[in-house]
Amino acid sequence: ISDDSELYAHMNINYLRLDGPLPRYGDGWQPVVDALRDGAFFTTTGEVLIPSFTIDGAQSGETTAPGSSVTVRAAIEWTFPLAFAEIVSGDGTKVYRERIDLIDRGEFGTATISRTMDLRGRKWARLEVWDVAANGAFTQPVFFSQ
């Protein structure tokens, strides 16, 4: 690392959803490996957090059967004023983006956002949240059974 190194943009952090307390080093890494394998985490630059995200109750890494009307819900926390959230989904051929304008949210806030939408025919969906300084967080996908 030198004075020319740009670390900030490459230092994204994964927040894991663990069933119990933080594992002790001496007990091994299996809970961490399991959470990563199962998609039980979100990635962030640090200024935007997504402590919970569900689609009809299914969390990231889980599978659910989408009906004609599903509810995408997320608890979010942020430092800088928000810009927008996007529900990103795909059908195996095309990627779809449903934007939620959040520009009216001031700095240092918390909120729960919710959107009811039709995701039939999609294979997966995830959430991104971005602030006005281009800091963001994104979840791993929820998968859909057909």
Coordinates of N, CA, C and O in Angstrom, one line a residue:
I1 N 0.9 -1.2 0.0 CA 0.0 0.0 0.0 C 0.9 1.2 0.0 O 1.8 1.3 0.8
S2 N 0.6 2.2 -0.9 CA 1.3 3.4 -1.0 C 0.4 4.6 -0.9 O -0.8 4.5 -0.8
D3 N 1.0 5.8 -1.0 CA 0.2 7.0 -1.0 C -0.8 7.1 -2.2 O -1.8 7.8 -2.2
D4 N -0.5 6.3 -3.2 CA -1.4 6.3 -4.4 C -2.5 5.3 -4.4 O -3.3 5.2 -5.3
S5 N -2.5 4.5 -3.3 CA -3.5 3.4 -3.2 C -4.9 4.0 -2.9 O -5.0 4.8 -2.0
E6 N -5.9 3.5 -3.7 CA -7.3 3.9 -3.4 C -8.0 2.7 -2.8 O -8.3 1.8 -3.4
L7 N -8.1 2.8 -1.4 CA -8.7 1.7 -0.7 C -10.2 1.9 -0.5 O -10.9 0.9 -0.5
Y8 N -10.7 3.1 -0.3 CA -12.0 3.2 0.2 C -13.0 2.6 -0.8 O -13.9 1.8 -0.3
A9 N -12.9 2.8 -2.1 CA -13.9 2.2 -3.0 C -13.8 0.7 -3.1 O -14.7 0.1 -3.6
H10 N -12.7 0.1 -2.6 CA -12.6 -1.3 -2.7 C -12.7 -2.0 -1.3 O -12.4 -3.2 -1.2
M11 N -13.1 -1.3 -0.3 CA -13.2 -1.8 1.1 C -14.6 -2.1 1.5 O -15.0 -1.8 2.6
N12 N -15.5 -2.6 0.6 CA -16.8 -3.0 1.0 C -16.8 -4.1 2.1 O -15.9 -4.9 2.1
I13 N -17.8 -4.0 2.9 CA -17.9 -4.9 4.0 C -19.2 -5.8 3.9 O -20.2 -5.3 3.4
N14 N -19.1 -7.1 4.3 CA -20.2 -8.0 4.3 C -20.7 -8.1 5.7 O -19.9 -8.5 6.6
Y15 N -22.0 -7.8 6.0 CA -22.6 -8.0 7.3 C -23.3 -9.3 7.2 O -24.3 -9.5 6.4
L16 N -23.0 -10.3 8.1 CA -23.5 -11.6 8.0 C -24.8 -11.7 8.9 O -24.8 -11.1 10.0
R17 N -25.7 -12.5 8.5 CA -26.9 -12.8 9.4 C -26.6 -14.1 10.0 O -26.8 -15.2 9.4
L18 N -26.2 -14.1 11.3 CA -25.8 -15.3 12.0 C -27.0 -15.7 13.0 O -27.6 -14.8 13.5
D19 N -27.1 -17.0 13.2 CA -28.2 -17.5 14.1 C -27.9 -17.2 15.6 O -28.7 -17.1 16.4
G20 N -26.6 -17.2 15.9 CA -26.2 -17.0 17.3 C -25.2 -15.9 17.4 O -25.0 -15.0 16.5
P21 N -24.5 -15.9 18.6 CA -23.5 -14.8 18.8 C -22.3 -15.0 17.8 O -22.1 -16.0 17.2
L22 N -21.5 -13.9 17.7 CA -20.3 -14.0 16.9 C -19.4 -15.2 17.3 O -19.2 -15.3 18.5
P23 N -19.1 -16.0 16.3 CA -18.3 -17.2 16.7 C -16.9 -16.8 17.3 O -16.3 -15.9 16.8
R24 N -16.5 -17.6 18.2 CA -15.2 -17.4 18.8 C -14.1 -18.0 17.9 O -14.4 -19.1 17.2
Y25 N -13.0 -17.4 17.7 CA -11.9 -17.9 16.8 C -11.6 -19.4 17.1 O -11.5 -20.1 16.2
G26 N -11.5 -19.7 18.3 CA -11.1 -21.1 18.7 C -12.2 -22.1 18.3 O -11.9 -23.3 18.2
D27 N -13.4 -21.7 18.1 CA -14.5 -22.6 17.7 C -14.6 -22.9 16.2 O -15.5 -23.6 15.8
G28 N -13.8 -22.2 15.4 CA -13.8 -22.4 14.0 C -14.7 -21.4 13.3 O -15.4 -20.6 13.9
W29 N -14.7 -21.5 11.9 CA -15.3 -20.5 11.1 C -16.6 -21.0 10.5 O -17.2 -20.4 9.6
Q30 N -17.1 -22.2 10.9 CA -18.3 -22.8 10.2 C -19.5 -21.9 10.1 O -20.1 -21.8 9.0
P31 N -19.9 -21.2 11.2 CA -21.1 -20.3 11.1 C -20.9 -19.2 10.0 O -21.8 -18.8 9.3
V32 N -19.6 -18.7 9.9 CA -19.3 -17.6 8.9 C -19.4 -18.2 7.5 O -20.1 -17.7 6.6
V33 N -18.8 -19.4 7.3 CA -18.8 -20.0 6.0 C -20.3 -20.4 5.6 O -20.7 -20.2 4.5
D34 N -21.1 -20.9 6.6 CA -22.5 -21.2 6.3 C -23.3 -20.0 5.9 O -24.1 -20.0 4.9
A35 N -23.1 -18.9 6.5 CA -23.8 -17.6 6.2 C -23.4 -17.1 4.8 O -24.3 -16.8 4.0
L36 N -22.2 -17.2 4.5 CA -21.7 -16.8 3.1 C -22.3 -17.7 2.1 O -22.8 -17.3 1.0
R37 N -22.2 -19.0 2.3 CA -22.7 -20.0 1.3 C -24.2 -19.9 1.1 O -24.7 -20.0 0.0
D38 N -24.9 -19.6 2.2 CA -26.4 -19.5 2.2 C -26.9 -18.1 1.7 O -28.1 -17.9 1.6
G39 N -26.0 -17.2 1.4 CA -26.5 -15.8 1.0 C -27.1 -15.0 2.1 O -27.9 -14.1 1.9
A40 N -26.7 -15.3 3.3 CA -27.3 -14.7 4.5 C -26.4 -13.5 4.9 O -25.9 -13.4 6.0
F41 N -26.4 -12.5 3.9 CA -25.6 -11.3 4.2 C -25.9 -10.2 3.2 O -26.6 -10.4 2.2
F42 N -25.5 -9.0 3.6 CA -25.6 -7.9 2.6 C -24.2 -7.2 2.6 O -23.4 -7.3 3.5
T43 N -24.0 -6.5 1.5 CA -22.7 -5.8 1.3 C -22.9 -4.3 1.3 O -23.9 -3.8 0.8
T44 N -21.9 -3.6 1.9 CA -22.1 -2.1 2.1 C -20.7 -1.4 2.1 O -19.7 -2.1 2.4
T45 N -20.8 -0.2 1.7 CA -19.6 0.7 1.9 C -19.5 1.2 3.3 O -18.6 1.8 3.7
G46 N -20.6 1.0 4.1 CA -20.7 1.4 5.5 C -21.6 2.5 5.8 O -22.1 2.6 6.9
E47 N -22.0 3.4 4.9 CA -22.8 4.5 5.1 C -24.3 4.2 5.0 O -25.2 4.9 5.4
V48 N -24.6 3.1 4.3 CA -26.0 2.6 4.2 C -26.0 1.1 4.7 O -25.2 0.3 4.3
L49 N -27.0 0.8 5.6 CA -27.1 -0.5 6.1 C -28.5 -1.0 5.8 O -29.5 -0.3 5.7
I50 N -28.6 -2.4 5.6 CA -29.9 -3.0 5.4 C -30.0 -4.2 6.4 O -29.7 -5.3 6.1
P51 N -30.3 -3.9 7.7 CA -30.4 -4.9 8.7 C -31.4 -6.0 8.4 O -31.2 -7.2 8.9
S52 N -32.5 -5.7 7.7 CA -33.4 -6.8 7.3 C -34.0 -6.6 5.9 O -34.2 -5.4 5.5
F53 N -34.2 -7.7 5.2 CA -34.7 -7.6 3.9 C -35.5 -8.9 3.6 O -35.0 -10.0 3.9
T54 N -36.8 -8.8 3.2 CA -37.6 -10.0 2.9 C -38.4 -9.7 1.7 O -38.8 -8.6 1.4
I55 N -38.8 -10.8 1.1 CA -39.8 -10.8 0.0 C -40.8 -11.9 0.4 O -40.5 -13.1 0.5
D56 N -42.0 -11.4 0.8 CA -43.0 -12.3 1.4 C -42.5 -13.1 2.5 O -42.8 -14.3 2.6
G57 N -41.6 -12.6 3.3 CA -41.1 -13.3 4.5 C -39.8 -14.0 4.3 O -39.2 -14.4 5.2
A58 N -39.4 -14.3 3.0 CA -38.2 -15.0 2.7 C -37.0 -14.0 2.7 O -37.1 -12.9 2.1
Q59 N -36.0 -14.4 3.4 CA -34.8 -13.6 3.5 C -33.8 -13.9 2.4 O -34.0 -14.9 1.7
S60 N -32.8 -13.1 2.2 CA -31.8 -13.3 1.1 C -31.2 -14.7 1.3 O -31.0 -15.2 2.4
G61 N -31.0 -15.4 0.2 CA -30.5 -16.7 0.2 C -31.6 -17.8 0.3 O -31.4 -19.0 0.0
E62 N -32.8 -17.4 0.6 CA -33.9 -18.3 0.8 C -34.7 -18.4 -0.5 O -34.6 -17.5 -1.4
T63 N -35.7 -19.3 -0.6 CA -36.5 -19.5 -1.8 C -38.0 -19.3 -1.4 O -38.4 -19.8 -0.3
T64 N -38.7 -18.7 -2.2 CA -40.2 -18.5 -2.0 C -40.9 -18.7 -3.4 O -40.2 -18.6 -4.4
A65 N -42.2 -18.8 -3.3 CA -43.0 -18.9 -4.6 C -43.7 -17.5 -4.8 O -44.6 -17.2 -4.0
P66 N -43.3 -16.8 -5.8 CA -43.9 -15.5 -6.0 C -45.3 -15.6 -6.5 O -45.6 -16.4 -7.4
G67 N -46.2 -14.9 -6.0 CA -47.6 -14.8 -6.5 C -47.7 -13.5 -7.4 O -46.7 -12.9 -7.7
S68 N -49.0 -13.2 -7.7 CA -49.2 -12.0 -8.5 C -48.9 -10.7 -7.7 O -48.7 -9.7 -8.3
S69 N -48.8 -10.8 -6.4 CA -48.6 -9.7 -5.5 C -47.7 -10.1 -4.4 O -48.1 -10.8 -3.5
V70 N -46.4 -9.7 -4.4 CA -45.5 -9.9 -3.3 C -45.1 -8.6 -2.6 O -45.2 -7.6 -3.2
T71 N -44.7 -8.7 -1.4 CA -44.3 -7.5 -0.7 C -42.8 -7.6 -0.4 O -42.3 -8.6 0.2
V72 N -42.1 -6.6 -0.9 CA -40.6 -6.5 -0.7 C -40.5 -5.5 0.5 O -41.1 -4.4 0.4
R73 N -39.8 -5.9 1.5 CA -39.7 -5.0 2.7 C -38.3 -5.0 3.2 O -37.6 -6.1 3.2
A74 N -37.8 -3.8 3.6 CA -36.4 -3.7 4.1 C -36.4 -2.6 5.2 O -36.9 -1.6 5.0
A75 N -35.6 -2.9 6.2 CA -35.2 -1.9 7.2 C -33.9 -1.4 6.7 O -33.0 -2.1 6.4
I76 N -33.8 0.0 6.7 CA -32.6 0.6 6.2 C -32.1 1.7 7.2 O -32.9 2.2 8.0
E77 N -30.8 1.9 7.3 CA -30.2 2.9 8.1 C -29.2 3.7 7.2 O -28.6 3.0 6.4
W78 N -29.0 4.9 7.4 CA -28.1 5.7 6.6 C -27.4 6.9 7.3 O -27.9 7.3 8.3
T79 N -26.3 7.4 6.7 CA -25.6 8.5 7.2 C -25.9 9.7 6.4 O -26.5 10.7 6.8
F80 N -25.6 9.7 5.1 CA -25.8 10.8 4.2 C -27.3 10.7 3.7 O -27.9 9.6 3.7
P81 N -27.9 11.8 3.2 CA -29.2 11.7 2.6 C -29.3 10.7 1.5 O -28.3 10.5 0.7
L82 N -30.4 10.0 1.5 CA -30.5 8.9 0.5 C -30.9 9.4 -0.9 O -31.4 10.5 -1.0
A83 N -30.7 8.7 -1.9 CA -31.0 9.0 -3.3 C -32.2 8.1 -3.7 O -33.3 8.5 -4.1
F84 N -31.9 6.8 -3.8 CA -32.9 5.8 -4.2 C -32.6 4.4 -3.8 O -31.5 4.1 -3.4
A85 N -33.6 3.6 -3.9 CA -33.5 2.1 -3.8 C -33.9 1.5 -5.1 O -34.7 2.1 -5.8
E86 N -33.4 0.3 -5.4 CA -33.9 -0.4 -6.5 C -34.1 -1.9 -6.2 O -33.2 -2.5 -5.5
I87 N -35.2 -2.4 -6.6 CA -35.5 -3.8 -6.5 C -35.1 -4.4 -7.8 O -35.6 -4.0 -8.9
V88 N -34.0 -5.2 -7.8 CA -33.4 -5.7 -9.0 C -33.9 -7.2 -9.1 O -33.8 -7.9 -8.1
S89 N -34.4 -7.6 -10.3 CA -34.9 -9.0 -10.4 C -34.5 -9.5 -11.8 O -34.2 -8.7 -12.7
G90 N -34.6 -10.8 -12.0 CA -34.3 -11.4 -13.3 C -35.1 -12.6 -13.6 O -35.5 -13.3 -12.6
D91 N -35.3 -12.8 -14.9 CA -36.0 -14.0 -15.3 C -35.2 -15.1 -16.0 O -35.6 -16.0 -16.6
G92 N -33.8 -14.9 -15.9 CA -32.9 -15.8 -16.6 C -32.5 -15.3 -18.0 O -31.5 -15.7 -18.5
T93 N -33.2 -14.3 -18.5 CA -32.8 -13.7 -19.8 C -32.6 -12.2 -19.6 O -31.7 -11.6 -20.1
K94 N -33.5 -11.5 -18.9 CA -33.5 -10.1 -18.7 C -33.4 -9.7 -17.2 O -34.0 -10.4 -16.4
V95 N -32.8 -8.6 -17.0 CA -32.8 -8.0 -15.6 C -33.7 -6.8 -15.6 O -33.7 -6.0 -16.5
Y96 N -34.5 -6.7 -14.5 CA -35.5 -5.7 -14.3 C -35.1 -4.8 -13.1 O -34.6 -5.4 -12.1
R97 N -35.4 -3.5 -13.2 CA -35.1 -2.6 -12.1 C -36.3 -1.8 -11.7 O -36.9 -1.1 -12.6
E98 N -36.8 -1.9 -10.5 CA -37.9 -1.0 -10.0 C -37.3 0.0 -9.0 O -36.8 -0.4 -8.0
R99 N -37.3 1.3 -9.4 CA -36.7 2.3 -8.6 C -37.7 2.9 -7.6 O -38.9 3.1 -7.9
I100 N -37.2 3.1 -6.4 CA -38.0 3.8 -5.3 C -37.2 5.1 -5.0 O -36.1 5.0 -4.5
D101 N -37.8 6.2 -5.2 CA -37.2 7.5 -5.0 C -37.2 7.7 -3.5 O -38.2 7.6 -2.8
L102 N -36.0 8.0 -2.9 CA -35.8 8.3 -1.5 C -35.1 9.6 -1.2 O -34.6 9.9 -0.2
I103 N -35.2 10.5 -2.2 CA -34.4 11.8 -2.1 C -35.0 12.7 -1.0 O -34.3 13.6 -0.6
D104 N -36.2 12.4 -0.5 CA -36.8 13.2 0.5 C -36.2 12.8 1.9 O -36.6 13.4 2.9
R105 N -35.4 11.8 2.0 CA -34.8 11.3 3.3 C -33.6 12.1 3.6 O -32.7 12.2 2.9
G106 N -33.6 12.7 4.8 CA -32.5 13.5 5.3 C -31.3 12.7 5.7 O -31.4 11.4 5.6
E107 N -30.3 13.3 6.3 CA -29.2 12.6 6.8 C -29.5 11.9 8.1 O -30.4 12.2 8.8
F108 N -28.7 10.9 8.5 CA -28.8 10.1 9.7 C -30.2 9.6 10.0 O -30.8 10.1 11.0
G109 N -30.6 8.7 9.3 CA -32.0 8.2 9.5 C -32.1 6.7 9.5 O -31.2 6.0 9.2
T110 N -33.3 6.3 9.8 CA -33.7 4.9 9.7 C -35.1 4.8 9.2 O -35.9 5.8 9.4
A111 N -35.5 3.8 8.5 CA -36.8 3.7 7.9 C -37.0 2.2 7.5 O -36.1 1.5 7.3
T112 N -38.3 1.9 7.3 CA -38.7 0.6 6.7 C -39.3 1.0 5.4 O -40.2 1.8 5.3
I113 N -38.8 0.4 4.3 CA -39.4 0.7 3.0 C -40.1 -0.6 2.6 O -39.7 -1.7 2.9
S114 N -41.2 -0.4 1.8 CA -42.0 -1.5 1.4 C -42.6 -1.3 0.0 O -43.0 -0.1 -0.3
R115 N -42.6 -2.3 -0.8 CA -43.2 -2.2 -2.1 C -43.9 -3.4 -2.5 O -43.4 -4.5 -2.3
T116 N -45.1 -3.3 -2.9 CA -45.9 -4.5 -3.4 C -45.8 -4.5 -4.9 O -46.0 -3.5 -5.6
M117 N -45.4 -5.7 -5.4 CA -45.2 -5.8 -6.9 C -45.5 -7.2 -7.4 O -45.5 -8.1 -6.6
D118 N -45.5 -7.4 -8.7 CA -45.7 -8.6 -9.3 C -44.4 -9.1 -9.8 O -43.7 -8.5 -10.6
L119 N -43.9 -10.3 -9.3 CA -42.6 -10.8 -9.7 C -42.8 -12.2 -10.3 O -41.8 -13.0 -10.4
R120 N -44.0 -12.5 -10.8 CA -44.2 -13.8 -11.5 C -43.3 -13.9 -12.7 O -43.1 -12.9 -13.4
G121 N -42.8 -15.1 -12.9 CA -41.9 -15.3 -14.0 C -40.4 -15.0 -13.7 O -39.5 -15.3 -14.5
R122 N -40.1 -14.4 -12.6 CA -38.8 -14.0 -12.2 C -38.1 -15.2 -11.5 O -38.8 -16.0 -10.9
K123 N -36.8 -15.3 -11.5 CA -36.1 -16.3 -10.9 C -35.5 -15.9 -9.6 O -35.2 -16.7 -8.7
W124 N -35.3 -14.6 -9.4 CA -34.6 -14.0 -8.2 C -34.9 -12.5 -8.1 O -35.3 -11.9 -9.1
A125 N -34.7 -12.0 -6.9 CA -34.8 -10.5 -6.7 C -33.9 -10.1 -5.6 O -33.7 -10.9 -4.6
R126 N -33.4 -8.9 -5.6 CA -32.6 -8.4 -4.5 C -32.8 -6.9 -4.4 O -33.5 -6.3 -5.2
L127 N -32.2 -6.3 -3.4 CA -32.4 -4.8 -3.2 C -31.1 -4.1 -3.1 O -30.1 -4.6 -2.6
E128 N -31.0 -2.9 -3.7 CA -29.9 -2.0 -3.6 C -30.5 -0.7 -3.0 O -31.6 -0.3 -3.3
V129 N -29.7 0.0 -2.1 CA -30.0 1.3 -1.6 C -28.8 2.2 -1.8 O -27.7 1.8 -1.4
W130 N -29.0 3.4 -2.3 CA -27.9 4.3 -2.6 C -28.1 5.7 -2.0 O -29.3 6.2 -2.0
D131 N -27.1 6.4 -1.6 CA -27.2 7.7 -1.0 C -26.7 8.7 -2.1 O -26.3 8.4 -3.1
V132 N -26.8 10.0 -1.7 CA -26.5 11.1 -2.6 C -25.0 11.2 -2.9 O -24.6 11.8 -3.9
A133 N -24.1 10.5 -2.1 CA -22.7 10.5 -2.3 C -22.2 9.2 -3.0 O -21.0 8.9 -3.0
A134 N -23.2 8.5 -3.6 CA -22.9 7.2 -4.3 C -22.4 6.1 -3.4 O -21.7 5.2 -3.8
N135 N -22.7 6.2 -2.1 CA -22.4 5.1 -1.2 C -23.6 4.2 -1.2 O -24.8 4.6 -1.4
G136 N -23.4 2.9 -1.1 CA -24.6 2.0 -1.2 C -24.4 0.7 -0.4 O -23.4 0.4 0.2
A137 N -25.5 0.0 -0.5 CA -25.6 -1.4 0.1 C -26.5 -2.2 -0.8 O -27.4 -1.7 -1.4
F138 N -26.2 -3.5 -0.9 CA -27.1 -4.4 -1.6 C -27.2 -5.7 -0.9 O -26.2 -6.2 -0.3
T139 N -28.3 -6.4 -1.1 CA -28.5 -7.7 -0.5 C -28.2 -8.8 -1.5 O -28.0 -8.5 -2.7
Q140 N -28.1 -10.0 -1.1 CA -28.0 -11.1 -1.9 C -29.5 -11.5 -2.3 O -30.4 -11.0 -1.7
P141 N -29.7 -12.2 -3.4 CA -31.0 -12.5 -3.9 C -31.9 -13.4 -3.0 O -31.4 -14.3 -2.3
V142 N -33.2 -13.2 -3.1 CA -34.2 -14.2 -2.8 C -34.5 -14.9 -4.1 O -34.7 -14.3 -5.1
F143 N -34.5 -16.3 -4.0 CA -34.8 -17.1 -5.2 C -36.3 -17.5 -5.3 O -36.9 -17.6 -4.2
F144 N -36.8 -17.7 -6.5 CA -38.2 -18.0 -6.6 C -38.3 -19.4 -7.3 O -37.7 -19.7 -8.2
S145 N -39.2 -20.2 -6.7 CA -39.6 -21.5 -7.3 C -40.8 -21.2 -8.2 O -41.6 -20.3 -8.0
Q146 N -40.9 -22.0 -9.2 CA -41.9 -21.7 -10.2 C -43.1 -22.7 -10.0 O -43.1 -23.7 -9.6

